[in-house]
mmCIF file of C-alpha atoms in Angstrom:
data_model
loop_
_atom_site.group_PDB
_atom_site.id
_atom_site.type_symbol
_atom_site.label_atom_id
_atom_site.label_comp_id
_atom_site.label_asym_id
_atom_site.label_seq_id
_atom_site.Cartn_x
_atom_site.Cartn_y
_atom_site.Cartn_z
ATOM 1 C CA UNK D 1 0.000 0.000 0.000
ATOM 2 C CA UNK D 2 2.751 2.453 0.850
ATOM 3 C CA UNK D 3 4.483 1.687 -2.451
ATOM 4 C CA UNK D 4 1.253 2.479 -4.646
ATOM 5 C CA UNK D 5 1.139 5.729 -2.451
ATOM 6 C CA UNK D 6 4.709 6.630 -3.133
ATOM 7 C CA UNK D 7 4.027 5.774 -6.746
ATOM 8 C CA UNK D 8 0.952 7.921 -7.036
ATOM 9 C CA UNK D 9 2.753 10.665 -5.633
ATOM 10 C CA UNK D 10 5.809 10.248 -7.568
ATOM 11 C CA UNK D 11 3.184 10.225 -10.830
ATOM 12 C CA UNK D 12 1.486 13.478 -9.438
ATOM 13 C CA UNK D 13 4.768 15.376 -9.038
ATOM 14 C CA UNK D 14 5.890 14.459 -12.653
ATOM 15 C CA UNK D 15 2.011 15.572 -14.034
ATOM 16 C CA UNK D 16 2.798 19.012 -12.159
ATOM 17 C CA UNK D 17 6.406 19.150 -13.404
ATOM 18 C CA UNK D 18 5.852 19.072 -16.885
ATOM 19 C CA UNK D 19 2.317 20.858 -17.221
ATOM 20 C CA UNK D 20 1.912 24.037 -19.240
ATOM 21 C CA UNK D 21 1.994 27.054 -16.935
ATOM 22 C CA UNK D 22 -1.912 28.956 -17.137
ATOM 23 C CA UNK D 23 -0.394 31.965 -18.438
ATOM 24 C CA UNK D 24 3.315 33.414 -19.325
ATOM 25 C CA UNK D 25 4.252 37.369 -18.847
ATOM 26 C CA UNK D 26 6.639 38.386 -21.704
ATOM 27 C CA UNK D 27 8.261 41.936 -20.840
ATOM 28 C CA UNK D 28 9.164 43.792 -17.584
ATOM 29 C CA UNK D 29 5.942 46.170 -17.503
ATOM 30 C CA UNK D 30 4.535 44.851 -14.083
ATOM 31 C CA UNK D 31 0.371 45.451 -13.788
ATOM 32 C CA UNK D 32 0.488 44.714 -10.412
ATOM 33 C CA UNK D 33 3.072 48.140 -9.775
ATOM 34 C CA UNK D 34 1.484 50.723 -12.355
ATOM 35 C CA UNK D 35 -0.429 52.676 -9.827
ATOM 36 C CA UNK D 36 -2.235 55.123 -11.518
ATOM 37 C CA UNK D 37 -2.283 53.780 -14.872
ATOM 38 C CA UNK D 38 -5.095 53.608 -17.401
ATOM 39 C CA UNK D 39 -5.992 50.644 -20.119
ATOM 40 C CA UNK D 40 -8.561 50.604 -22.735
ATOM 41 C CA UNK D 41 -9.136 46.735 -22.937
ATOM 42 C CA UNK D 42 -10.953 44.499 -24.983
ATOM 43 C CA UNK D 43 -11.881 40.828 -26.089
ATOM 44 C CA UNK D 44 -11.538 39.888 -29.556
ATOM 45 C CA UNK D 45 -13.331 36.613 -30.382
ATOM 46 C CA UNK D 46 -12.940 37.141 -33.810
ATOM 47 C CA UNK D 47 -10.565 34.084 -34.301
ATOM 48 C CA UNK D 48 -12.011 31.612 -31.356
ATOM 49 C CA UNK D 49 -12.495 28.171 -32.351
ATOM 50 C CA UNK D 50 -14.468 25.558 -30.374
ATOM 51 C CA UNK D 51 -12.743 22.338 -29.615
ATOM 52 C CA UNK D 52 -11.407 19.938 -26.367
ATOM 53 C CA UNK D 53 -8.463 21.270 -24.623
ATOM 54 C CA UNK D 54 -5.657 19.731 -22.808
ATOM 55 C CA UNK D 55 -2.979 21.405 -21.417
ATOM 56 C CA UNK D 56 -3.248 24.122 -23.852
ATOM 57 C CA UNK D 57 -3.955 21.623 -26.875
ATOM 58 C CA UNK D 58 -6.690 21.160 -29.080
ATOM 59 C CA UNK D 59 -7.621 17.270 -28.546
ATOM 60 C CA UNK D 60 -10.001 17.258 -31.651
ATOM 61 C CA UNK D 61 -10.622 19.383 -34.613
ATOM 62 C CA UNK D 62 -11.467 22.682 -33.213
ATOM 63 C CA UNK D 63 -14.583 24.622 -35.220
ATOM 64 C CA UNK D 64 -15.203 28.162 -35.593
ATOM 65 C CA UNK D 65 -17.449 29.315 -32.744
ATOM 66 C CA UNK D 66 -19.670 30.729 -34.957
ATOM 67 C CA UNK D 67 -20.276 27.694 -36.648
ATOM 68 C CA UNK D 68 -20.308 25.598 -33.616
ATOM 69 C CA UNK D 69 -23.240 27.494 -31.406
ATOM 70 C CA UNK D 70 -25.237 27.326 -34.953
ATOM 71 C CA UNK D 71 -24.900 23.720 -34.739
ATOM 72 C CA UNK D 72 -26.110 23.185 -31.012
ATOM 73 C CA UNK D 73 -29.350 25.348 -32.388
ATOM 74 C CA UNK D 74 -29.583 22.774 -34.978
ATOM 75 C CA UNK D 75 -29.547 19.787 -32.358
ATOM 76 C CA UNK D 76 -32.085 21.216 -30.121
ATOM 77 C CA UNK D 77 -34.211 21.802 -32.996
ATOM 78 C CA UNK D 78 -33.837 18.235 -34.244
ATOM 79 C CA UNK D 79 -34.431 16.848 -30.679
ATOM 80 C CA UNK D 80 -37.807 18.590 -30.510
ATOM 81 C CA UNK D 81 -36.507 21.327 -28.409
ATOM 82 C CA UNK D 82 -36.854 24.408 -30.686
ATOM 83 C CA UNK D 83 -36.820 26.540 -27.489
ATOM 84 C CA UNK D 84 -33.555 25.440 -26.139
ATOM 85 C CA UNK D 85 -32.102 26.744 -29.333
ATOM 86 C CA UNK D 86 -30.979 30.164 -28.019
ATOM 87 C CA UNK D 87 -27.148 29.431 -28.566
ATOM 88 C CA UNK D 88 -26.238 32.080 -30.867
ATOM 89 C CA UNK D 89 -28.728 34.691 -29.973
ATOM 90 C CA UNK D 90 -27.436 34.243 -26.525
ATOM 91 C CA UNK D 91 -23.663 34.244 -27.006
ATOM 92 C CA UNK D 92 -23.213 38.273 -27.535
ATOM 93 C CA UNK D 93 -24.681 38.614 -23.943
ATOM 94 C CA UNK D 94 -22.730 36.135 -22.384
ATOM 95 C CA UNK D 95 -19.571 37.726 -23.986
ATOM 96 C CA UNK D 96 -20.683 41.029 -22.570
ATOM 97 C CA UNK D 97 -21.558 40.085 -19.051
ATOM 98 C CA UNK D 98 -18.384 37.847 -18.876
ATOM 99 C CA UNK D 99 -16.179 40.823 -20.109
ATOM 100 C CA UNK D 100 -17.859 42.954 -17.364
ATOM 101 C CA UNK D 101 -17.457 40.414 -14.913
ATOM 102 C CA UNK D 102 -13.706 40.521 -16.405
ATOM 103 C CA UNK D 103 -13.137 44.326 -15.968
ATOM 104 C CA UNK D 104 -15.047 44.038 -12.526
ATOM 105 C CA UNK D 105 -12.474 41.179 -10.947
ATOM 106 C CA UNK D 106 -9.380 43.070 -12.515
ATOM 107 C CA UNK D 107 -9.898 46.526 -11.504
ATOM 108 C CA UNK D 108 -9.980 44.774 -7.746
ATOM 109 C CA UNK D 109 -7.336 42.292 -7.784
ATOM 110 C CA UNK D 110 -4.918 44.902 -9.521
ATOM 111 C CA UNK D 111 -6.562 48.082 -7.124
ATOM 112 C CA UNK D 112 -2.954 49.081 -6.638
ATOM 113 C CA UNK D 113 -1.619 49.030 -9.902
ATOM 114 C CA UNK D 114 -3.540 48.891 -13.502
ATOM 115 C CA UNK D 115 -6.688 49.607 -13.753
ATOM 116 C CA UNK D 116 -9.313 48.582 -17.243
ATOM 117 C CA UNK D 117 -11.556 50.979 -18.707
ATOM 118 C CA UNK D 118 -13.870 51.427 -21.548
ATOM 119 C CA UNK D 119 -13.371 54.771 -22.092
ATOM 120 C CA UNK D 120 -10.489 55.664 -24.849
ATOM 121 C CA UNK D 121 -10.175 59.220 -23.180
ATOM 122 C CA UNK D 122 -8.980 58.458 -19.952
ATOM 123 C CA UNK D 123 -6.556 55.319 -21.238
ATOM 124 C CA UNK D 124 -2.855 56.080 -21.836
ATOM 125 C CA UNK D 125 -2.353 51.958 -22.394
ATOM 126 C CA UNK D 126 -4.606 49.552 -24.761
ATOM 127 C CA UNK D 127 -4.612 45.690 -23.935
ATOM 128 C CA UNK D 128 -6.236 43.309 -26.456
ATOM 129 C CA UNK D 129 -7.204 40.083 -25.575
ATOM 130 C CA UNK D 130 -7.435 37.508 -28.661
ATOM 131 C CA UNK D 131 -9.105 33.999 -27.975
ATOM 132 C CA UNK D 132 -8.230 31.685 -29.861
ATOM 133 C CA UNK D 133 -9.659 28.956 -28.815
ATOM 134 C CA UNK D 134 -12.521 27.975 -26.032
ATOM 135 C CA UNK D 135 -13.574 24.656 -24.409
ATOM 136 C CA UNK D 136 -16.759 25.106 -23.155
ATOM 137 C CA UNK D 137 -16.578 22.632 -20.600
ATOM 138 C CA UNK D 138 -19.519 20.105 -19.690
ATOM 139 C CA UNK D 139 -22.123 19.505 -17.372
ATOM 140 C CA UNK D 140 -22.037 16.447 -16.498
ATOM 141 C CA UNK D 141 -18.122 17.215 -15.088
ATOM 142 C CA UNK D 142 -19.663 20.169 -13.263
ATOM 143 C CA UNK D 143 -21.952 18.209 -11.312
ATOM 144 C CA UNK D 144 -20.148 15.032 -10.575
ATOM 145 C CA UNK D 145 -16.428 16.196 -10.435
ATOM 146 C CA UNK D 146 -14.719 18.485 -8.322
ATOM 147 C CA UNK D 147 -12.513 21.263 -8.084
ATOM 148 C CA UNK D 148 -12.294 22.807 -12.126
ATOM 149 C CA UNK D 149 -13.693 19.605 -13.381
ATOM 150 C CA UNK D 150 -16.205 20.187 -16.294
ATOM 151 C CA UNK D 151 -15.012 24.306 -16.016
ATOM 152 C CA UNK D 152 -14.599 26.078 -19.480
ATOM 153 C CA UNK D 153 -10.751 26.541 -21.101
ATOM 154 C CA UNK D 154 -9.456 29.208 -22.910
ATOM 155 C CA UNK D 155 -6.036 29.703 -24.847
ATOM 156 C CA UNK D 156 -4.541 32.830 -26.841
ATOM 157 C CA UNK D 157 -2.854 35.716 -25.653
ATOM 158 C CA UNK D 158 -2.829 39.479 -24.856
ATOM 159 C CA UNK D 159 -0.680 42.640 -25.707
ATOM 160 C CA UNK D 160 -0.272 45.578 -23.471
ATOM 161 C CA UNK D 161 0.660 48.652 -25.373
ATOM 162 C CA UNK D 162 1.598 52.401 -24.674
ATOM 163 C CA UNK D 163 -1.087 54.015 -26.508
ATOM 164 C CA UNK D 164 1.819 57.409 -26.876
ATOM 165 C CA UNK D 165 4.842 55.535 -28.334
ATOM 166 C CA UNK D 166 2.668 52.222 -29.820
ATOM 167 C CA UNK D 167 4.847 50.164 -28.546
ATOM 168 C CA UNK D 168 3.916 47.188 -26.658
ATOM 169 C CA UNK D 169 4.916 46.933 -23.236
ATOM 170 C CA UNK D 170 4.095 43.469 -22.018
ATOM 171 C CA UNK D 171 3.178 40.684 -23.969
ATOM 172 C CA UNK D 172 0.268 37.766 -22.347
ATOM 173 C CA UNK D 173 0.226 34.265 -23.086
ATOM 174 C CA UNK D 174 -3.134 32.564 -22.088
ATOM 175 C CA UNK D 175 -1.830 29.058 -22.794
ATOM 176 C CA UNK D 176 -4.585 26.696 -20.652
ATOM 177 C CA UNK D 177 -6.600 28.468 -18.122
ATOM 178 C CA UNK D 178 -9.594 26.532 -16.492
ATOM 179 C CA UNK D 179 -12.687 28.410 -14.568
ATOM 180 C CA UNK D 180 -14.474 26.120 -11.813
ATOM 181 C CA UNK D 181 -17.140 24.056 -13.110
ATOM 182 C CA UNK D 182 -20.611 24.959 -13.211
ATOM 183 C CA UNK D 183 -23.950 23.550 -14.703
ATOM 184 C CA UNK D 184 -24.409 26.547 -16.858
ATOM 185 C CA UNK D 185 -23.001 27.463 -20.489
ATOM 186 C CA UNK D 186 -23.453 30.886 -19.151
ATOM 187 C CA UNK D 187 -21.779 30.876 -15.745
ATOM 188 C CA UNK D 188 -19.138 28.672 -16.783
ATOM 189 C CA UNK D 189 -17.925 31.548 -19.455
ATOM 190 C CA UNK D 190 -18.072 34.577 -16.612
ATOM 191 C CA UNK D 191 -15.801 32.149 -14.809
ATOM 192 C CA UNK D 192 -13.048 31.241 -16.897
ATOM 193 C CA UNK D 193 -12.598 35.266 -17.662
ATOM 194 C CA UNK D 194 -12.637 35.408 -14.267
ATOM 195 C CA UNK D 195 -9.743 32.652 -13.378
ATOM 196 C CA UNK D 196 -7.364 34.637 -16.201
ATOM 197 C CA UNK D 197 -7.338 37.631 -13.806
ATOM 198 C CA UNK D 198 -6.059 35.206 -10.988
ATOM 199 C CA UNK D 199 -3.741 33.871 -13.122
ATOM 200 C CA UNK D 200 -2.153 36.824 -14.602
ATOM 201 C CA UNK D 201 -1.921 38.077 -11.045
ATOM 202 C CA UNK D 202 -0.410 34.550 -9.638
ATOM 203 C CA UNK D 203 2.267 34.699 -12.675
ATOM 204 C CA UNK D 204 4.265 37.533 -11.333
#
């Protein structure tokens, strides 16, 4: 028994070893330390594609997100369930209450350094932050698992820039963050935005 312990631990410690970090920071411009500082941020899901991930991998043939909420529409309505079929129409809303959500988290977790905004004006920074690719996670891991089991992926990255020189300043790779699990679509989105900002913040 004490040898299939050791074992299991010794298999645990190599898993944590080798597995991708959440996020990298490329650049010396610390968020955490620019107290008074202004960014004009954004989401661009222009380029997200749908698919499993693991450890910042796509583990099948990732589809354009576009095409893949039009195709849970379609299964609803061929199950006989035209009024589940709100995937698209919903998907600009959860975008916009998980960016909120986003901005929300940030603005506390970073109170003493950056701080997001929507307004251009007052923003001497801009920070872009390009999905590439989303796992939406699953219910049935939600419910039954524990911890971030069943929670939502994202990978891609983000680029800080000084707005007055255009030059970027820091440099974000998103390369596997997980949000907690949750039964909803809707929920589990607001949360994965939400476990970047811990993870950004954890990386330095």
């Amino acid at each position: 028994m004490r040898k299939t312990m050791l074992t299991l631990a010794a298999l645990l410690m190599t898993c944590s070893i080798f597995a991708i970090d959440p996020v990298t920071l490329n650049g010396k411009f610390n968020i955490k330390k620019q107290k008074g500082t202004v960014a004009l941020f954004s989401f661009d899901w222009s380029q997200t594609k749908v698919a499993g991930i693991d450890d910042g991998v796509f583990v099948n043939t990732p589809v354009p997100i576009d095409e893949f909420l039009q195709k849970r529409d379609e299964e609803k309505i061929a199950e006989g369930k035209p009024e589940d079929a709100n995937y698209v129409k919903d998907w600009p809303n959860i975008k916009q209450e998980a960016e909120d959500n986003f901005k929300k988290v940030w603005n506390k977790e970073f109170k003493k350094g950056m701080q997001l905004t929507r307004n251009a004006a007052e923003a001497g920074y801009e920070i872009t932050f390009v999905i590439e690719g989303i796992d939406f996670g699953n219910i049935a891991g939600s419910v039954f698992g524990w911890g971030n089991a069943g929670g939502a992926i994202i990978k891609g990255y983000a680029n800080i820039v000084d707005k007055n020189s255009g030059s970027e300043v820091l440099h974000i790779d998103i390369n596997h963050v997980q949000g907690p699990g949750h039964f909803s679509d809707r929920i589990r989105t607001i949360f994965v935005l939400q476990e970047l900002v811990d993870e950004i913040e954890d990386a330095y």
